[in-house]
Tab-separated table of C-alpha atoms and ligand atoms in Angstrom:
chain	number	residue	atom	x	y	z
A	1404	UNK	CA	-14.749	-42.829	13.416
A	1405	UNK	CA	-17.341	-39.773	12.961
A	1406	UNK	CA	-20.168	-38.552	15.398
A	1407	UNK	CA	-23.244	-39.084	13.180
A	1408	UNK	CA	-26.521	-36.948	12.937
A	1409	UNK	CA	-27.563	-38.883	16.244
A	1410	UNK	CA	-24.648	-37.210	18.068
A	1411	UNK	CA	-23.396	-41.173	19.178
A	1412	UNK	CA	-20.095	-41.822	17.681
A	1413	UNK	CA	-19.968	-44.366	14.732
A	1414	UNK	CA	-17.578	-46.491	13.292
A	1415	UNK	CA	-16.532	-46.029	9.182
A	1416	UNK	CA	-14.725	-48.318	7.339
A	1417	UNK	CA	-12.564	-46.158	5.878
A	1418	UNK	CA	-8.835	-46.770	7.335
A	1419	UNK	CA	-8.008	-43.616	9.760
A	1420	UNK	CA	-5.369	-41.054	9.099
A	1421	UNK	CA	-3.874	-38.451	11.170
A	1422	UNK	CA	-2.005	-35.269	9.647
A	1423	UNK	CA	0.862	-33.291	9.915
A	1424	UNK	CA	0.781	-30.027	7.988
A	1425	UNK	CA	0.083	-31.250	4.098
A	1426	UNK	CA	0.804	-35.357	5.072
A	1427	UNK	CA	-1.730	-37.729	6.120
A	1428	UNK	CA	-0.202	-40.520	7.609
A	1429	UNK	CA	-2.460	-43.722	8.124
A	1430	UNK	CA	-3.347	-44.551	12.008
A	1431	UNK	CA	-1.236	-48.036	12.956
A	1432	UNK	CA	-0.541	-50.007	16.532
A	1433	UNK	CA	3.331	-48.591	15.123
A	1434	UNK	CA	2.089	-45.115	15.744
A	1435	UNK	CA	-0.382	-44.955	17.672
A	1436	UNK	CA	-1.424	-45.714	21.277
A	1437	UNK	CA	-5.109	-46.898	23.273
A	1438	UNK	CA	-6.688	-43.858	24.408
A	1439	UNK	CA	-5.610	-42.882	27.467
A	1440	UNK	CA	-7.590	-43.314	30.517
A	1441	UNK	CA	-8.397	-39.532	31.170
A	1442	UNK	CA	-9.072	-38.272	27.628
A	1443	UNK	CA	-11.478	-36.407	25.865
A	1444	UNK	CA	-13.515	-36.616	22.909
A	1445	UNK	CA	-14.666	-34.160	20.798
A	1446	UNK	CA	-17.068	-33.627	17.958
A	1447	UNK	CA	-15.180	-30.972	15.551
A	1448	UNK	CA	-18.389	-29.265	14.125
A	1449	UNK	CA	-18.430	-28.211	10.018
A	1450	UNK	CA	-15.759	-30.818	9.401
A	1451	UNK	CA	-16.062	-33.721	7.683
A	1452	UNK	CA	-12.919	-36.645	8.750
A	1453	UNK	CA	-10.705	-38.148	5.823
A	1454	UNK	CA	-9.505	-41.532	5.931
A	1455	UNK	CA	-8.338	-44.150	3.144
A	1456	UNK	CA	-10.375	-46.422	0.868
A	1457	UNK	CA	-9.684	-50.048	0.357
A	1458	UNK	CA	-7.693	-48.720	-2.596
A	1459	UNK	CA	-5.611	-46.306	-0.246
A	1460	UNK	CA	-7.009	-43.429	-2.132
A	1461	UNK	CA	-8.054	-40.656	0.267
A	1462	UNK	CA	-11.589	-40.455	1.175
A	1463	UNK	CA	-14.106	-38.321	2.678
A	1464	UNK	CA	-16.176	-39.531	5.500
A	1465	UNK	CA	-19.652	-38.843	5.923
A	1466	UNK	CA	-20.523	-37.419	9.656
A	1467	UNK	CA	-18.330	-35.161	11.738
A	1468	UNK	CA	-14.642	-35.600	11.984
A	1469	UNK	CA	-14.103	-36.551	15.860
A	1470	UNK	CA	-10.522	-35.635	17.753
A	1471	UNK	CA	-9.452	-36.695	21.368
A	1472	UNK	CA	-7.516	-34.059	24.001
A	1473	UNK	CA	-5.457	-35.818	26.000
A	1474	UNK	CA	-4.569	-35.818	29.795
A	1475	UNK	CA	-1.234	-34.982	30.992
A	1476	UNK	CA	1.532	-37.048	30.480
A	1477	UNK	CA	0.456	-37.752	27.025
A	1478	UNK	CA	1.832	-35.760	24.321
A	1479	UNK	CA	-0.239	-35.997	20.444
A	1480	UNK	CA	1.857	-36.563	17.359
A	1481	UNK	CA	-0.551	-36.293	14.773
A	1482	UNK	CA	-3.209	-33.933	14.244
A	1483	UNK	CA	-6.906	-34.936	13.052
A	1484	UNK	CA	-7.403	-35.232	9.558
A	1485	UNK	CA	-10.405	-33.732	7.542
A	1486	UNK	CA	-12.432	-31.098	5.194
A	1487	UNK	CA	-13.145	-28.067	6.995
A	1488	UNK	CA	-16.193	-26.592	5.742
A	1489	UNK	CA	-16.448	-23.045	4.518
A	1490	UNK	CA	-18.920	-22.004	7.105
A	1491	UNK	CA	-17.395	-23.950	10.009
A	1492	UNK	CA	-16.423	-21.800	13.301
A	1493	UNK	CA	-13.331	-21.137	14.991
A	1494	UNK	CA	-12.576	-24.367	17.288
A	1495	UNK	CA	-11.621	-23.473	21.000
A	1496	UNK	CA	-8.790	-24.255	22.537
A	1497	UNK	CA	-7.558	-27.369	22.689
A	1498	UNK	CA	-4.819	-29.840	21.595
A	1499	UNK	CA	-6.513	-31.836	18.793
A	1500	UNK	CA	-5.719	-35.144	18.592
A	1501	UNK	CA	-5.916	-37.650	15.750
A	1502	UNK	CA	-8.039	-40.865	17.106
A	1503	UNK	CA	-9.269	-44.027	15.737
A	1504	UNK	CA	-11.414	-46.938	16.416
A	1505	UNK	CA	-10.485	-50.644	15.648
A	1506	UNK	CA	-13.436	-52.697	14.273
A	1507	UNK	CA	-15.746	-53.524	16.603
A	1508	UNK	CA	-15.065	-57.037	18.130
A	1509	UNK	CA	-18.828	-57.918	17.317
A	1510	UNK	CA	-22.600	-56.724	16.964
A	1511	UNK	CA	-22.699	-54.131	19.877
A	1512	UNK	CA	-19.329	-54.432	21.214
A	1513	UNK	CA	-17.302	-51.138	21.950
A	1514	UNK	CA	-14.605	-50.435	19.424
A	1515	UNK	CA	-10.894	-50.262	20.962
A	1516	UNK	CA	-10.007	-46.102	20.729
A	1517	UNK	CA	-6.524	-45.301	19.983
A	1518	UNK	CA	-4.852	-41.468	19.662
A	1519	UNK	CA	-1.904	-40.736	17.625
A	1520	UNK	CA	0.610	-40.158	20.725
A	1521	UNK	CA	3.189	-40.879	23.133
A	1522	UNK	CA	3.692	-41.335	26.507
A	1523	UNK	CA	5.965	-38.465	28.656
A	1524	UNK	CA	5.140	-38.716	32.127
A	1525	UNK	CA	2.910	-40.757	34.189
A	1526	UNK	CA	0.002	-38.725	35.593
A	1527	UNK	CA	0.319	-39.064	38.641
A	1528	UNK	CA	-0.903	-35.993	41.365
A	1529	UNK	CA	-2.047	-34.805	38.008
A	1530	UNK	CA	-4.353	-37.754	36.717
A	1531	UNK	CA	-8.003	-36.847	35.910
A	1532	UNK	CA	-9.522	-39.527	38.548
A	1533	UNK	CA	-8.412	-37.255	41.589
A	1534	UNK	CA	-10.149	-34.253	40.367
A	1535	UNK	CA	-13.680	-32.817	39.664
A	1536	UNK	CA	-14.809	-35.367	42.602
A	1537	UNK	CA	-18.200	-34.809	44.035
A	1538	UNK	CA	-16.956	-33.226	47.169
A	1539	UNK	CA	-15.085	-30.775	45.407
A	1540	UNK	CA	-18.182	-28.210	46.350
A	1541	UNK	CA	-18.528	-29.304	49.644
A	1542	UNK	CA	-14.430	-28.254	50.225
A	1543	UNK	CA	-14.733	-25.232	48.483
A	1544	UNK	CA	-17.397	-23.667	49.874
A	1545	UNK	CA	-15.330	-24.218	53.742
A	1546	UNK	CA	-12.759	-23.153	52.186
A	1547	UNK	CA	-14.629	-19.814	51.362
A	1548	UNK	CA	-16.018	-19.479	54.708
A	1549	UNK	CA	-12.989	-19.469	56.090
A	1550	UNK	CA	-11.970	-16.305	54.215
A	1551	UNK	CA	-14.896	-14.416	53.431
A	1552	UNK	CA	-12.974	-11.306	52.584
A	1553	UNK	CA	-10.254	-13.234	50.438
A	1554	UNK	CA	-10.865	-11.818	46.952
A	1555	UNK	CA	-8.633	-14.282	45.603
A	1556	UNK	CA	-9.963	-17.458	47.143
A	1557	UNK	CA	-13.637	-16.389	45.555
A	1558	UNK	CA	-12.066	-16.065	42.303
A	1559	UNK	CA	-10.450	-19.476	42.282
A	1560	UNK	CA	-14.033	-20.695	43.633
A	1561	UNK	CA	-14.590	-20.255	40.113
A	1562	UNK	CA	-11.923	-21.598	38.581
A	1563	UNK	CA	-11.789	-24.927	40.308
A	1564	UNK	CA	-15.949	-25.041	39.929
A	1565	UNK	CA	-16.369	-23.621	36.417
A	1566	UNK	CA	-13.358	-24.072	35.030
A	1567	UNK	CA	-12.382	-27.707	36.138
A	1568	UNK	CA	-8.593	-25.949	36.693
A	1569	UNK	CA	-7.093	-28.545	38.577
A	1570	UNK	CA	-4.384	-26.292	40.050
A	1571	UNK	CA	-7.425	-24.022	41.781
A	1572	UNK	CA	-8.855	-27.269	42.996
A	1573	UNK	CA	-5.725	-28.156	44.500
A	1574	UNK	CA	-6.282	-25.424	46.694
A	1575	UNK	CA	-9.695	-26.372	48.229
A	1576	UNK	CA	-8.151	-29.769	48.367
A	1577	UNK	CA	-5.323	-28.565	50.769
A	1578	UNK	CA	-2.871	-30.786	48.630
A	1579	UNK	CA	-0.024	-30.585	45.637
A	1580	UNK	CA	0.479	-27.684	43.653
A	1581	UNK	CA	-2.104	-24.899	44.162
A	1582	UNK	CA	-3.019	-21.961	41.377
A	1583	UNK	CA	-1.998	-18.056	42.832
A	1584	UNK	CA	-3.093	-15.446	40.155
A	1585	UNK	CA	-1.527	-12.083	41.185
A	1586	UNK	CA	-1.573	-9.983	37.220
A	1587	UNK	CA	-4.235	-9.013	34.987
A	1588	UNK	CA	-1.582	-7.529	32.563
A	1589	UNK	CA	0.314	-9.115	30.387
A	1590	UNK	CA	2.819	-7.690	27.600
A	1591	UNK	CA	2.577	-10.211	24.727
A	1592	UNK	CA	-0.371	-11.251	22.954
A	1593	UNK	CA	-0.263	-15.135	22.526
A	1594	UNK	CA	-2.133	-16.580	19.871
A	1595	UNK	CA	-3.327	-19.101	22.098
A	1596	UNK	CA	-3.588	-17.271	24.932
A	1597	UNK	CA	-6.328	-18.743	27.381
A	1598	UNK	CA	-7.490	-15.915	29.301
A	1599	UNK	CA	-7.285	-12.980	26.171
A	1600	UNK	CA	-7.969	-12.912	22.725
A	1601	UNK	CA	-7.645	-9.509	21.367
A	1602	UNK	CA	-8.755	-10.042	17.953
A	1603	UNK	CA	-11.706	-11.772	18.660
A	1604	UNK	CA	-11.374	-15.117	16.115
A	1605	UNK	CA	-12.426	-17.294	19.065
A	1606	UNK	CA	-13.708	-16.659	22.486
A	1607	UNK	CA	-11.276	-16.927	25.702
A	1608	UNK	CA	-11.462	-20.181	27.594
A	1609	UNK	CA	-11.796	-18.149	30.639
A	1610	UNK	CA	-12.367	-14.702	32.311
A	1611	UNK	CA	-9.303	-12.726	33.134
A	1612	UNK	CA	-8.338	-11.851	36.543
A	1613	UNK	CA	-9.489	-8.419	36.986
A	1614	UNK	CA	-7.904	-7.190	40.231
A	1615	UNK	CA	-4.833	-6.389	42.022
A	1616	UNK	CA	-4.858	-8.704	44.440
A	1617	UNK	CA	-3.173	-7.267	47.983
A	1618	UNK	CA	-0.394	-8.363	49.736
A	1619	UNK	CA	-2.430	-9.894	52.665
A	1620	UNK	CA	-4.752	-11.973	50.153
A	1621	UNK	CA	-1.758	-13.859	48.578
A	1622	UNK	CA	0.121	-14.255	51.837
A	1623	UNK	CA	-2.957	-16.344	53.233
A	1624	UNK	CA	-3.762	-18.036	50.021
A	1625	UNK	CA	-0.231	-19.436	50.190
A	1626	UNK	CA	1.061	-19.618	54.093
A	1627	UNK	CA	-1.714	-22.046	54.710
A	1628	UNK	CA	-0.876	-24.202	51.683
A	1629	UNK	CA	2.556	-24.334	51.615
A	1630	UNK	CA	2.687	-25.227	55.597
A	1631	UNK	CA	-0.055	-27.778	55.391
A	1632	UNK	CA	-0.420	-29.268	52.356
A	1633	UNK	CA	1.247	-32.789	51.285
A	1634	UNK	CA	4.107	-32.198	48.249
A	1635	UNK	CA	3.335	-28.084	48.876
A	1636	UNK	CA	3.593	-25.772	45.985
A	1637	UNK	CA	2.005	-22.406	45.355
A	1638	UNK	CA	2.413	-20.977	41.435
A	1639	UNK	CA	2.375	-17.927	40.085
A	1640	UNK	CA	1.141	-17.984	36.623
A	1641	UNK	CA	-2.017	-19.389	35.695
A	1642	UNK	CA	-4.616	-19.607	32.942
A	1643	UNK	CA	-6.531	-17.198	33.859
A	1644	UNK	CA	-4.210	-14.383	34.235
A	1645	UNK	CA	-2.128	-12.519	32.178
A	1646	UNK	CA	2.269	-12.227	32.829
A	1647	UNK	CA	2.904	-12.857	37.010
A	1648	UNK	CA	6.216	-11.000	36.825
A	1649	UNK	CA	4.297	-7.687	35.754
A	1650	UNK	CA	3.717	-7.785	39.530
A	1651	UNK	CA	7.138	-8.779	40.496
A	1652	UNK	CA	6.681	-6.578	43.377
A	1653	UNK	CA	3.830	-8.121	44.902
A	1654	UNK	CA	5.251	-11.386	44.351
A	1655	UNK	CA	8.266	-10.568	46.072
A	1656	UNK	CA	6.561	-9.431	49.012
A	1657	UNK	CA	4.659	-12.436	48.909
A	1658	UNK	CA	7.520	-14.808	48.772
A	1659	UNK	CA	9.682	-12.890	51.331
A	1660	UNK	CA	6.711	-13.336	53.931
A	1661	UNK	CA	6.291	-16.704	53.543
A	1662	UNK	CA	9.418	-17.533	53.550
A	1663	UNK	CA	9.794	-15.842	57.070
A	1664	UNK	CA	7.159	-17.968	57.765
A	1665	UNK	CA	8.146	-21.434	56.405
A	1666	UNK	CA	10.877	-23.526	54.688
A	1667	UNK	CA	8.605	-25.512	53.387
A	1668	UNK	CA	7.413	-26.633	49.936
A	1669	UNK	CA	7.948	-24.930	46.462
A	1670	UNK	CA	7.336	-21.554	45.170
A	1671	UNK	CA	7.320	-21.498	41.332
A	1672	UNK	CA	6.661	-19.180	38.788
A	1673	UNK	CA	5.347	-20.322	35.394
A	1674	UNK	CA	6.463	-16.624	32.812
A	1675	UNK	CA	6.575	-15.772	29.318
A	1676	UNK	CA	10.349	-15.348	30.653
A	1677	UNK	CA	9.944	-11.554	29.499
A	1678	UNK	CA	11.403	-10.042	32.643
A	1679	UNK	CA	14.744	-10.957	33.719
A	1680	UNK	CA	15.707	-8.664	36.295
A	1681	UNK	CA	12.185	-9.018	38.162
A	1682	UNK	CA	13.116	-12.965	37.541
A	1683	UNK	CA	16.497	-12.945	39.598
A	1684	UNK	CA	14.630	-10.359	42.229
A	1685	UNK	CA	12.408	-12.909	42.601
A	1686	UNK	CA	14.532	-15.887	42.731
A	1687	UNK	CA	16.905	-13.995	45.365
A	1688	UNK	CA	13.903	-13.571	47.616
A	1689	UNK	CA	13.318	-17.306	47.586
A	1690	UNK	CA	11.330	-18.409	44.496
A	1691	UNK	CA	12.392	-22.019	43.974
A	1692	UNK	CA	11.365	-22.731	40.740
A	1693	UNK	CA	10.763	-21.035	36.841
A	1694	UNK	CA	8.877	-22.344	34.300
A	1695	UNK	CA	9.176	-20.870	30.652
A	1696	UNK	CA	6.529	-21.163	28.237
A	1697	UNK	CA	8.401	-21.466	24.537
A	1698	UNK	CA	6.875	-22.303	21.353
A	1699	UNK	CA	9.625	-20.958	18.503
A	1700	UNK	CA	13.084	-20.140	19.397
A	1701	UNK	CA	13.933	-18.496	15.824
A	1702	UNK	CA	12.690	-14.880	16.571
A	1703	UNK	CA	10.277	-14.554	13.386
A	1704	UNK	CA	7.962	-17.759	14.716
A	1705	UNK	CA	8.529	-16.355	18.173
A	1706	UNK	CA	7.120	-12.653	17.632
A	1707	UNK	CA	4.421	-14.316	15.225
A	1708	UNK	CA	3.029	-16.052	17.982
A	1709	UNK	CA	3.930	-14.657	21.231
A	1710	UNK	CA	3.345	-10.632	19.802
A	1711	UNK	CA	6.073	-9.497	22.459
A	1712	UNK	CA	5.765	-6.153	23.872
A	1713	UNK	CA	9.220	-4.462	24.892
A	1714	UNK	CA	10.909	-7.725	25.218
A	1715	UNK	CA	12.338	-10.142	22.767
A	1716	UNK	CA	13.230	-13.758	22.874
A	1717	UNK	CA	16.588	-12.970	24.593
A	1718	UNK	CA	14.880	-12.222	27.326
A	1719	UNK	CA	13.529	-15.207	28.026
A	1720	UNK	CA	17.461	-16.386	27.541
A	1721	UNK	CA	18.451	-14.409	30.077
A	1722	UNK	CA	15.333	-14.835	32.540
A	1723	UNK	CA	16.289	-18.699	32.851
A	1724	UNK	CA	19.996	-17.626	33.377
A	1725	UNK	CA	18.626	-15.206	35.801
A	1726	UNK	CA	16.777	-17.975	37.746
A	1727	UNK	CA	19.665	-20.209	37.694
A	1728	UNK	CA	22.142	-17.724	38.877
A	1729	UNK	CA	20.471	-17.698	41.551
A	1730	UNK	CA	19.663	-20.982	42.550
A	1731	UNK	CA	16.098	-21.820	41.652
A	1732	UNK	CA	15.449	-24.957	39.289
A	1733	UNK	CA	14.430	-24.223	35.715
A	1734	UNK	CA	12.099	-26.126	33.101
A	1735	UNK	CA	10.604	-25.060	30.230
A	1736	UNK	CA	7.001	-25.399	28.953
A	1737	UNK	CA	8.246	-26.170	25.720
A	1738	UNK	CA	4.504	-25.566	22.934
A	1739	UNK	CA	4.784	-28.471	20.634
A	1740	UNK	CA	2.931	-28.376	17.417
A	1741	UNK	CA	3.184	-31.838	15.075
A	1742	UNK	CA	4.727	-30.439	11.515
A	1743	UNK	CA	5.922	-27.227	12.825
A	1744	UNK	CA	7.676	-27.919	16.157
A	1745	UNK	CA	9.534	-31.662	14.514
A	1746	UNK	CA	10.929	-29.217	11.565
A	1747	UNK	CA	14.830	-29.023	10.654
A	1748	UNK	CA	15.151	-25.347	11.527
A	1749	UNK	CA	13.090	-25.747	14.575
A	1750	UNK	CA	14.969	-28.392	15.774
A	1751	UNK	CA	18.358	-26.732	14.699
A	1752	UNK	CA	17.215	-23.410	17.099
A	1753	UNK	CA	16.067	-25.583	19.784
A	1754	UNK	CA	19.086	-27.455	20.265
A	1755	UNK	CA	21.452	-23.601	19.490
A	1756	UNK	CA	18.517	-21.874	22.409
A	1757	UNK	CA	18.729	-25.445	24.807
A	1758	UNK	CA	22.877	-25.115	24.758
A	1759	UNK	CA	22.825	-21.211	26.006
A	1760	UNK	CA	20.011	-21.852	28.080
A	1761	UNK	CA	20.542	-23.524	31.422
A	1762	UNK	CA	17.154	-25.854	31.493
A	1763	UNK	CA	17.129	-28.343	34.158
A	1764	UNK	CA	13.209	-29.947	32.943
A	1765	UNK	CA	11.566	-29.771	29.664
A	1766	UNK	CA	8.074	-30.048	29.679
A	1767	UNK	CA	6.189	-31.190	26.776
A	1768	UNK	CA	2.886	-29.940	26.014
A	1769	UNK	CA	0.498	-29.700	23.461
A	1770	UNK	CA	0.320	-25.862	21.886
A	1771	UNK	CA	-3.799	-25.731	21.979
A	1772	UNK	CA	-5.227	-24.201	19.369
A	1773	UNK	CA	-7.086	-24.147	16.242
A	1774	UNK	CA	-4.739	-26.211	13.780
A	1775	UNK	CA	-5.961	-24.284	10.692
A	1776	UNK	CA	-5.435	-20.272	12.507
A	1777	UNK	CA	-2.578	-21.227	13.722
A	1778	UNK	CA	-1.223	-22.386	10.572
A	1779	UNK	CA	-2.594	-19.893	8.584
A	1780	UNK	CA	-0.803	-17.730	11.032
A	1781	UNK	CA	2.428	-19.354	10.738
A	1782	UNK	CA	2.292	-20.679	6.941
A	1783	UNK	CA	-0.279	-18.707	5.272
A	1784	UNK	CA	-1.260	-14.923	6.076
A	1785	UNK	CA	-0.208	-13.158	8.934
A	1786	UNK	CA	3.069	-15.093	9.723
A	1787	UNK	CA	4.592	-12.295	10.931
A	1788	UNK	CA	3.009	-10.967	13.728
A	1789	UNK	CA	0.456	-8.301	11.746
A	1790	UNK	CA	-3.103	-8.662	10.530
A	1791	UNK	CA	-3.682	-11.661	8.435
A	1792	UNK	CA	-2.865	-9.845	4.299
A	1793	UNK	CA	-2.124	-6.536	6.001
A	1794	UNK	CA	0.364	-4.187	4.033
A	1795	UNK	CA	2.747	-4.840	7.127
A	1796	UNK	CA	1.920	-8.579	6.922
A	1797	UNK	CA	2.648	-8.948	3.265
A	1798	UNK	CA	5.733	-6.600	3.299
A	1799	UNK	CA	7.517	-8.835	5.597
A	1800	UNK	CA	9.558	-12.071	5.282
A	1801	UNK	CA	7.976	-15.232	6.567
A	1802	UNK	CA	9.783	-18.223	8.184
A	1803	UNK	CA	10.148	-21.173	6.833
A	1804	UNK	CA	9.241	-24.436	7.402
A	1805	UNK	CA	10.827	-27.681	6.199
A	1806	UNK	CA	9.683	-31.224	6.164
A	1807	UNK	CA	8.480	-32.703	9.475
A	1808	UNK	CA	10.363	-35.629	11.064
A	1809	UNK	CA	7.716	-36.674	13.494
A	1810	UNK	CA	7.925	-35.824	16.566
A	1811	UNK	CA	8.890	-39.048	18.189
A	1812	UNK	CA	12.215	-38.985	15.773
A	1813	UNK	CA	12.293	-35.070	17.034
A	1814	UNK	CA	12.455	-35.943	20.777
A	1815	UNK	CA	14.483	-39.119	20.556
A	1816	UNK	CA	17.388	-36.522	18.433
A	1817	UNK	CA	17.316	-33.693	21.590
A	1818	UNK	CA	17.251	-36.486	24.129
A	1819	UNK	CA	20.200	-37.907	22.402
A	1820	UNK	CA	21.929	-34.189	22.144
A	1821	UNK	CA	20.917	-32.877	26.112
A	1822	UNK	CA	21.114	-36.258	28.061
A	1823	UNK	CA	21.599	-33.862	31.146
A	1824	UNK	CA	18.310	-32.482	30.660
A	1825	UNK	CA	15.264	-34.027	32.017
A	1826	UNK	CA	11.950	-34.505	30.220
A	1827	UNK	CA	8.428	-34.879	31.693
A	1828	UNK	CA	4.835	-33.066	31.496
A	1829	UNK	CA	4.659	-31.102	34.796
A	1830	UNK	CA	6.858	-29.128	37.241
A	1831	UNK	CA	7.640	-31.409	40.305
A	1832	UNK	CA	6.817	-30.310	44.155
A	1833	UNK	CA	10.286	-31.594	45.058
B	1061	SF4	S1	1.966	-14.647	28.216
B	1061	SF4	FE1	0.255	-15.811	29.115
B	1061	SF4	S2	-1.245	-14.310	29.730
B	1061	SF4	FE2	0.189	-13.295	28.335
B	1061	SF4	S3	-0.806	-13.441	26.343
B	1061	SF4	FE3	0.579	-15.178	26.579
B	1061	SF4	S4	-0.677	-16.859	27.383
B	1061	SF4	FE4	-1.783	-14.929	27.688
């Protein structure tokens, strides 16, 4: 399938492959799945799609390669296949799917779609349907008028309008888990960090927050939703901020007054895990819930992507050991990445990080990014944290990286090895 010069998607007959690092592997009903209801398709401009000839030899479409991003719930298992051109720009971020089309059942009759993927978690609160509706400006704008001085609620006026962020929208929407920036520092430097990008390959997705927000805005951001709204929860730790427990203080404040207030809902904290101390601070004064975001346990991929500043990969050990000493319920937001994540040494950390750690909910998620940075980060150039062919780059030793598995033989091993441990796409409100 390619989008043609007309911009309309059309339908080649070359048989459709997906990839993972340096294999194509051909698109079947085995391993692949209709398109979700909810998902996204995208053009992928200055690349051309491969695919296989009658012959099985590998062929180059004419027209632009085409990928799908998925909703939640869905995880991808194969990345799209094709010929990037030399002049072709940075993609943003998403999770880049591999997607097909089955011949059309006859002249003008829609092709079936399907996306190399597997089901985690039914949608649910978070399906696409109950978002983006056309009252959403209607809500917000009450919402505003009923704090005109709220900083906070005017920046996620944004979000939820210009963004789409469902977790702002929640807010307007008095319902499920609502979005409660409080940092615009952060001390790493993700590669595919949403709301920062340093060296300036690729834009942002979005704007930073770019205030302190007071005590008195996040109390009444959060009081009202967590003692009205159905399955409450307030988060710390959104897109469009950078690390929440930088202002561990504030959040503590915040969570101490509202839980004077109300024994309701859940107060979670989605963290780079860099700050263990502020983490069990926080968790003492009543948060209920940490999320870690993890994309490498083996240090070298970890400091490659993450860029940690004045913390280390241990501390995101002992920030979920922190949490559960005292008392709050832990997941992890576990980056997956077909061909790096479904490696033998990947796996083998996991499983040594998973039996140290105490997790309670592994989330899977697609790590959204360009596939060819990030593995020119990871594989080529620049593996190791420093400027792509730097003298510190090239004087350093790179991880790395054995034959894939496929990530559905990946998951099914580390269900098999943590039965205790629970696996889904998003934290729960109870
Ligand atoms: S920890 Fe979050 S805010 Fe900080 S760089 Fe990474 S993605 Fe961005």
């Amino acid at each position: 399938m390619v989008t043609g010069a007309d911009g309309r998607l059309h339908w080649t007959p070359l048989r459709a492959v997906g990839r993972s690092r340096g294999e194509l592997w051909e698109l079947t009903p085995e391993n692949a799945i209709p398109l979700p209801a909810g998902s996204t398709l995208l053009s992928l401009p200055g690349r051309q799609p491969l695919g296989l000839d009658r012959r099985g030899r590998v062929a180059v479409a004419e027209g632009t390669a085409v990928s799908a991003i998925l909703p939640t719930g869905f995880l991808r298992t194969l990345l799209p296949a094709y010929e990037q051109g030399r002049r072709a720009a940075a993609l943003p971020l998403y999770g880049y799917t591999a997607v097909a089309a089955s011949e059309p059942p006859g002249p003008g009759q829609e092709p079936q779609l399907w996306a190399a993927a597997m089901p985690v978690e039914e949608p649910g609160l978070w399906d696409p349907k109950h978002f983006n509706g056309p009252d959403l400006p209607r809500v917000v704008s009450q919402r505003l008028e009923e704090s005109p001085g709220n900083r906070l609620v005017k920046h996620l006026s944004r979000c939820a309008l210009e963004y789409g962020c469902f977790t702002a929208q929640n807010l307007f929407y008095r319902r499920w888990e609502a979005g409660i920036p409080i940092s615009a520092a952060c001390n790493a430097r993700c590669r595919g960090c949403l709301s920062a990008q340093p060296d300036g390959v690729f834009p942002a997705a979005q704007d930073r927050l770019a205030f302190r927000p007071t005590l008195d805005e996040v109390v009444e951001v959060g009081l009202a939703h967590l003692q009205a709204a159905p399955k409450a929860m307030v988060s710390f730790g959104q897109g469009c901020e950078g690390e929440p427990s930088m202002q561990a203080e504030l959040a503590e404040a915040a969570i101490r007054q509202w839980r004077r207030a109300t024994r309701r809902g859940l107060i979670n904290m989605n963290t780079n895990g860099s700050r263990p101390e502020a983490i069990r601070r926080l968790a003492a004064a009543g948060l209920g819930s940490v999320r870690v975001s993890l994309f490498s346990a083996r240090p070298a991929v970890f400091s490659a992507y993450y860029r940690p500043h004045g913390y280390t990969l241990d501390s995101v050990l002992q920030s979920l050991r922190a949490a559960k000493s005292e008392g709050a319920r832990t997941s992890l937001n576990l980056l997956v990445y077909p061909g790096l994540t479904d490696t033998p040494e990947e796996l083998a950390a996991l499983q040594d990080f998973l039996e140290a750690a105490p997790v309670d909910l592994i989330q899977l998620r697609p790590l959204n990014m360009d596939p060819a940075l990030l593995e020119e980060i990871l594989l080529g150039g620049g593996s190791t944290g420093e400027a792509p062919g730097s003298a510190a780059d090239r004087g350093q030793e790179r991880p790395g990286f054995g034959a894939p598995m496929g990530l559905p033989e990946w998951w099914r091993r580390l269900r098999q090895a943590f039965p205790q441990v629970g696996w889904g796409s998003f934290t729960p409100p109870e």
